[in-house]
């Protein structure tokens, strides 16, 4: 059972992302086109579970499937699409099983890439919505400290609403 912890934004999250991005860029070479820090740990001021989310854009997902062993050597377990068509998902955990890093790999420029980047950039520039989302996650983690499913269900409606706003904002820019 995973214990859900949401903590205030940490400046160290950027350095953790940069460290992992370097390792991932090396392993996913030559198919990697871009790499991004996504999720709440990428949004200054937003509380988050201390798990770094990384999105890698690649030129060929079939080549990524051949990288499971090298990814394993740097601490990642491969989960395939893991519920999202066109994604390759990898997770790095610590000795206790706590999630340290999630890597989401998509073909470059797809709608999934845009969706994640729009969400991040929208919240980074819309403080009121970011504060609401941050407070909601803290409240849900307090309410459901050992129930990841209820935590996720609790934030899904808000995340979907923010995503719609983010995509409208993204395409209007």
PDB file of C-alpha atoms in Angstrom:
ATOM      1  CA  UNK A   1       0.000   0.000   0.000  1.00  0.00           C
ATOM      2  CA  UNK A   2       1.418   3.379  -1.034  1.00  0.00           C
ATOM      3  CA  UNK A   3       1.223   6.147   1.530  1.00  0.00           C
ATOM      4  CA  UNK A   4       0.183   9.395  -0.168  1.00  0.00           C
ATOM      5  CA  UNK A   5       2.227  12.390   0.818  1.00  0.00           C
ATOM      6  CA  UNK A   6       1.757  15.821  -0.751  1.00  0.00           C
ATOM      7  CA  UNK A   7       4.335  18.393   0.290  1.00  0.00           C
ATOM      8  CA  UNK A   8       4.968  22.060  -0.510  1.00  0.00           C
ATOM      9  CA  UNK A   9       6.943  22.855  -3.662  1.00  0.00           C
ATOM     10  CA  UNK A  10      10.661  22.065  -3.343  1.00  0.00           C
ATOM     11  CA  UNK A  11      13.390  23.854  -5.332  1.00  0.00           C
ATOM     12  CA  UNK A  12      15.343  20.548  -5.372  1.00  0.00           C
ATOM     13  CA  UNK A  13      12.784  19.020  -7.739  1.00  0.00           C
ATOM     14  CA  UNK A  14      14.289  20.924 -10.671  1.00  0.00           C
ATOM     15  CA  UNK A  15      17.763  19.528  -9.930  1.00  0.00           C
ATOM     16  CA  UNK A  16      16.341  16.002  -9.580  1.00  0.00           C
ATOM     17  CA  UNK A  17      14.658  16.405 -12.963  1.00  0.00           C
ATOM     18  CA  UNK A  18      17.864  17.667 -14.593  1.00  0.00           C
ATOM     19  CA  UNK A  19      19.861  14.719 -13.205  1.00  0.00           C
ATOM     20  CA  UNK A  20      17.356  12.182 -14.516  1.00  0.00           C
ATOM     21  CA  UNK A  21      16.881  13.996 -17.819  1.00  0.00           C
ATOM     22  CA  UNK A  22      20.599  13.626 -18.501  1.00  0.00           C
ATOM     23  CA  UNK A  23      20.526   9.889 -17.797  1.00  0.00           C
ATOM     24  CA  UNK A  24      17.386   9.388 -19.855  1.00  0.00           C
ATOM     25  CA  UNK A  25      18.690  11.407 -22.792  1.00  0.00           C
ATOM     26  CA  UNK A  26      21.748   9.171 -22.890  1.00  0.00           C
ATOM     27  CA  UNK A  27      19.752   5.915 -22.720  1.00  0.00           C
ATOM     28  CA  UNK A  28      17.051   7.011 -25.191  1.00  0.00           C
ATOM     29  CA  UNK A  29      19.543   8.358 -27.712  1.00  0.00           C
ATOM     30  CA  UNK A  30      19.295   8.619 -30.709  1.00  0.00           C
ATOM     31  CA  UNK A  31      15.465   8.580 -30.823  1.00  0.00           C
ATOM     32  CA  UNK A  32      14.872  11.261 -28.181  1.00  0.00           C
ATOM     33  CA  UNK A  33      13.679  14.535 -29.695  1.00  0.00           C
ATOM     34  CA  UNK A  34      12.922  16.517 -26.496  1.00  0.00           C
ATOM     35  CA  UNK A  35      12.590  15.990 -22.767  1.00  0.00           C
ATOM     36  CA  UNK A  36      10.354  17.943 -20.380  1.00  0.00           C
ATOM     37  CA  UNK A  37       9.732  18.244 -16.654  1.00  0.00           C
ATOM     38  CA  UNK A  38       5.950  17.893 -16.255  1.00  0.00           C
ATOM     39  CA  UNK A  39       3.431  17.418 -13.481  1.00  0.00           C
ATOM     40  CA  UNK A  40       3.127  19.361 -10.261  1.00  0.00           C
ATOM     41  CA  UNK A  41       6.817  19.122  -9.350  1.00  0.00           C
ATOM     42  CA  UNK A  42       7.477  21.267 -12.445  1.00  0.00           C
ATOM     43  CA  UNK A  43       5.137  24.087 -11.361  1.00  0.00           C
ATOM     44  CA  UNK A  44       6.648  26.566  -8.885  1.00  0.00           C
ATOM     45  CA  UNK A  45       4.495  27.005  -5.801  1.00  0.00           C
ATOM     46  CA  UNK A  46       2.311  23.930  -6.332  1.00  0.00           C
ATOM     47  CA  UNK A  47       2.292  21.229  -3.668  1.00  0.00           C
ATOM     48  CA  UNK A  48       2.962  17.741  -5.011  1.00  0.00           C
ATOM     49  CA  UNK A  49       3.727  14.160  -4.264  1.00  0.00           C
ATOM     50  CA  UNK A  50       7.548  14.130  -4.332  1.00  0.00           C
ATOM     51  CA  UNK A  51       7.679  12.131  -7.565  1.00  0.00           C
ATOM     52  CA  UNK A  52       9.369  13.708 -10.574  1.00  0.00           C
ATOM     53  CA  UNK A  53       7.335  13.339 -13.771  1.00  0.00           C
ATOM     54  CA  UNK A  54       9.270  13.443 -17.013  1.00  0.00           C
ATOM     55  CA  UNK A  55       7.913  13.463 -20.545  1.00  0.00           C
ATOM     56  CA  UNK A  56      10.217  12.345 -23.338  1.00  0.00           C
ATOM     57  CA  UNK A  57       9.321  12.971 -26.964  1.00  0.00           C
ATOM     58  CA  UNK A  58      10.803  10.429 -29.348  1.00  0.00           C
ATOM     59  CA  UNK A  59      10.926   9.814 -33.070  1.00  0.00           C
ATOM     60  CA  UNK A  60      10.119   6.093 -32.849  1.00  0.00           C
ATOM     61  CA  UNK A  61       8.242   4.294 -30.053  1.00  0.00           C
ATOM     62  CA  UNK A  62       9.290   0.902 -31.454  1.00  0.00           C
ATOM     63  CA  UNK A  63      12.897   1.820 -30.741  1.00  0.00           C
ATOM     64  CA  UNK A  64      11.938   2.763 -27.161  1.00  0.00           C
ATOM     65  CA  UNK A  65      10.585  -0.766 -26.702  1.00  0.00           C
ATOM     66  CA  UNK A  66      14.129  -1.989 -27.324  1.00  0.00           C
ATOM     67  CA  UNK A  67      15.424   0.200 -24.461  1.00  0.00           C
ATOM     68  CA  UNK A  68      13.781  -1.665 -21.555  1.00  0.00           C
ATOM     69  CA  UNK A  69      17.024  -3.361 -20.510  1.00  0.00           C
ATOM     70  CA  UNK A  70      19.142  -0.172 -20.584  1.00  0.00           C
ATOM     71  CA  UNK A  71      16.347   1.617 -18.695  1.00  0.00           C
ATOM     72  CA  UNK A  72      16.399  -1.174 -16.108  1.00  0.00           C
ATOM     73  CA  UNK A  73      20.140  -0.659 -15.655  1.00  0.00           C
ATOM     74  CA  UNK A  74      19.507   2.943 -14.531  1.00  0.00           C
ATOM     75  CA  UNK A  75      16.748   1.874 -12.150  1.00  0.00           C
ATOM     76  CA  UNK A  76      13.537   1.981 -14.197  1.00  0.00           C
ATOM     77  CA  UNK A  77      10.866  -0.679 -14.542  1.00  0.00           C
ATOM     78  CA  UNK A  78       9.034  -0.760 -17.892  1.00  0.00           C
ATOM     79  CA  UNK A  79       5.231  -0.934 -17.913  1.00  0.00           C
ATOM     80  CA  UNK A  80       4.471  -0.571 -21.632  1.00  0.00           C
ATOM     81  CA  UNK A  81       1.513   1.664 -22.498  1.00  0.00           C
ATOM     82  CA  UNK A  82       0.095   1.327 -18.959  1.00  0.00           C
ATOM     83  CA  UNK A  83      -3.384   2.528 -19.826  1.00  0.00           C
ATOM     84  CA  UNK A  84      -2.569   5.281 -22.328  1.00  0.00           C
ATOM     85  CA  UNK A  85      -2.413   4.300 -25.986  1.00  0.00           C
ATOM     86  CA  UNK A  86       0.782   5.454 -27.644  1.00  0.00           C
ATOM     87  CA  UNK A  87       2.713   5.871 -24.388  1.00  0.00           C
ATOM     88  CA  UNK A  88       5.630   3.982 -22.912  1.00  0.00           C
ATOM     89  CA  UNK A  89       5.726   4.303 -19.133  1.00  0.00           C
ATOM     90  CA  UNK A  90       8.676   3.705 -16.816  1.00  0.00           C
ATOM     91  CA  UNK A  91       8.869   4.027 -13.032  1.00  0.00           C
ATOM     92  CA  UNK A  92      11.838   4.345 -10.671  1.00  0.00           C
ATOM     93  CA  UNK A  93      11.256   3.456  -7.021  1.00  0.00           C
ATOM     94  CA  UNK A  94      13.377   3.439  -3.898  1.00  0.00           C
ATOM     95  CA  UNK A  95      14.046   0.425  -1.650  1.00  0.00           C
ATOM     96  CA  UNK A  96      10.721   0.938   0.156  1.00  0.00           C
ATOM     97  CA  UNK A  97       8.779   1.047  -3.112  1.00  0.00           C
ATOM     98  CA  UNK A  98       8.138   4.802  -3.035  1.00  0.00           C
ATOM     99  CA  UNK A  99       7.863   6.276  -6.512  1.00  0.00           C
ATOM    100  CA  UNK A 100      10.784   8.586  -7.260  1.00  0.00           C
ATOM    101  CA  UNK A 101      10.407   9.216 -10.996  1.00  0.00           C
ATOM    102  CA  UNK A 102       7.745   8.530 -13.623  1.00  0.00           C
ATOM    103  CA  UNK A 103       8.788   8.683 -17.276  1.00  0.00           C
ATOM    104  CA  UNK A 104       6.116   9.085 -19.927  1.00  0.00           C
ATOM    105  CA  UNK A 105       7.401   8.555 -23.474  1.00  0.00           C
ATOM    106  CA  UNK A 106       5.318   9.655 -26.465  1.00  0.00           C
ATOM    107  CA  UNK A 107       5.923  10.183 -30.158  1.00  0.00           C
ATOM    108  CA  UNK A 108       7.083  13.756 -30.693  1.00  0.00           C
ATOM    109  CA  UNK A 109       4.419  16.407 -31.146  1.00  0.00           C
ATOM    110  CA  UNK A 110       1.390  14.243 -30.380  1.00  0.00           C
ATOM    111  CA  UNK A 111      -1.755  15.494 -28.654  1.00  0.00           C
ATOM    112  CA  UNK A 112      -0.647  13.736 -25.438  1.00  0.00           C
ATOM    113  CA  UNK A 113       2.550  15.807 -25.419  1.00  0.00           C
ATOM    114  CA  UNK A 114       0.622  19.031 -25.969  1.00  0.00           C
ATOM    115  CA  UNK A 115      -1.898  18.096 -23.256  1.00  0.00           C
ATOM    116  CA  UNK A 116       0.829  17.626 -20.630  1.00  0.00           C
ATOM    117  CA  UNK A 117       2.784  20.744 -21.591  1.00  0.00           C
ATOM    118  CA  UNK A 118      -0.362  22.899 -21.746  1.00  0.00           C
ATOM    119  CA  UNK A 119      -1.425  21.741 -18.260  1.00  0.00           C
ATOM    120  CA  UNK A 120       2.006  22.539 -16.808  1.00  0.00           C
ATOM    121  CA  UNK A 121       2.388  25.901 -18.529  1.00  0.00           C
ATOM    122  CA  UNK A 122      -1.175  26.986 -17.802  1.00  0.00           C
ATOM    123  CA  UNK A 123      -0.836  26.364 -14.063  1.00  0.00           C
ATOM    124  CA  UNK A 124       2.589  28.034 -14.041  1.00  0.00           C
ATOM    125  CA  UNK A 125       0.962  31.216 -15.367  1.00  0.00           C
ATOM    126  CA  UNK A 126      -2.466  31.088 -13.675  1.00  0.00           C
ATOM    127  CA  UNK A 127      -1.840  31.397  -9.938  1.00  0.00           C
ATOM    128  CA  UNK A 128      -5.461  31.181  -8.791  1.00  0.00           C
ATOM    129  CA  UNK A 129      -6.010  27.846 -10.535  1.00  0.00           C
ATOM    130  CA  UNK A 130      -2.596  26.590  -9.388  1.00  0.00           C
ATOM    131  CA  UNK A 131      -3.380  27.504  -5.775  1.00  0.00           C
ATOM    132  CA  UNK A 132      -6.763  25.753  -5.992  1.00  0.00           C
ATOM    133  CA  UNK A 133      -5.197  22.591  -7.452  1.00  0.00           C
ATOM    134  CA  UNK A 134      -2.414  22.618  -4.867  1.00  0.00           C
ATOM    135  CA  UNK A 135      -4.853  22.978  -1.949  1.00  0.00           C
ATOM    136  CA  UNK A 136      -7.123  20.262  -3.355  1.00  0.00           C
ATOM    137  CA  UNK A 137      -4.247  17.781  -3.572  1.00  0.00           C
ATOM    138  CA  UNK A 138      -3.148  18.537  -0.017  1.00  0.00           C
ATOM    139  CA  UNK A 139      -6.704  18.087   1.255  1.00  0.00           C
ATOM    140  CA  UNK A 140      -7.145  14.791  -0.618  1.00  0.00           C
ATOM    141  CA  UNK A 141      -3.810  13.428   0.619  1.00  0.00           C
ATOM    142  CA  UNK A 142      -4.871  14.247   4.172  1.00  0.00           C
ATOM    143  CA  UNK A 143      -8.302  12.679   3.648  1.00  0.00           C
ATOM    144  CA  UNK A 144      -7.034   9.541   1.845  1.00  0.00           C
ATOM    145  CA  UNK A 145      -3.449   8.937   3.070  1.00  0.00           C
ATOM    146  CA  UNK A 146      -3.505   5.228   2.159  1.00  0.00           C
ATOM    147  CA  UNK A 147      -5.978   5.166  -0.728  1.00  0.00           C
ATOM    148  CA  UNK A 148      -4.384   6.233  -4.020  1.00  0.00           C
ATOM    149  CA  UNK A 149      -7.567   5.391  -5.940  1.00  0.00           C
ATOM    150  CA  UNK A 150      -9.743   7.766  -3.877  1.00  0.00           C
ATOM    151  CA  UNK A 151      -7.022  10.423  -4.035  1.00  0.00           C
ATOM    152  CA  UNK A 152      -6.947  10.200  -7.844  1.00  0.00           C
ATOM    153  CA  UNK A 153     -10.733  10.142  -8.191  1.00  0.00           C
ATOM    154  CA  UNK A 154     -10.913  13.218  -5.973  1.00  0.00           C
ATOM    155  CA  UNK A 155      -8.610  15.255  -8.165  1.00  0.00           C
ATOM    156  CA  UNK A 156      -9.715  13.920 -11.578  1.00  0.00           C
ATOM    157  CA  UNK A 157     -12.659  16.310 -12.088  1.00  0.00           C
ATOM    158  CA  UNK A 158     -10.531  19.337 -11.183  1.00  0.00           C
ATOM    159  CA  UNK A 159      -7.659  18.136 -13.382  1.00  0.00           C
ATOM    160  CA  UNK A 160     -10.025  17.616 -16.330  1.00  0.00           C
ATOM    161  CA  UNK A 161     -11.480  21.110 -15.929  1.00  0.00           C
ATOM    162  CA  UNK A 162      -8.005  22.639 -15.698  1.00  0.00           C
ATOM    163  CA  UNK A 163      -6.881  20.626 -18.719  1.00  0.00           C
ATOM    164  CA  UNK A 164      -9.754  22.016 -20.817  1.00  0.00           C
ATOM    165  CA  UNK A 165      -8.870  25.556 -19.776  1.00  0.00           C
ATOM    166  CA  UNK A 166      -5.199  24.849 -20.418  1.00  0.00           C
ATOM    167  CA  UNK A 167      -5.809  23.551 -23.925  1.00  0.00           C
ATOM    168  CA  UNK A 168      -8.022  26.531 -24.802  1.00  0.00           C
ATOM    169  CA  UNK A 169      -5.288  28.825 -23.477  1.00  0.00           C
ATOM    170  CA  UNK A 170      -2.538  26.880 -25.296  1.00  0.00           C
ATOM    171  CA  UNK A 171      -4.232  27.081 -28.684  1.00  0.00           C
ATOM    172  CA  UNK A 172      -5.162  30.737 -28.240  1.00  0.00           C
ATOM    173  CA  UNK A 173      -1.564  31.775 -27.539  1.00  0.00           C
TER     174      UNK A 173
END
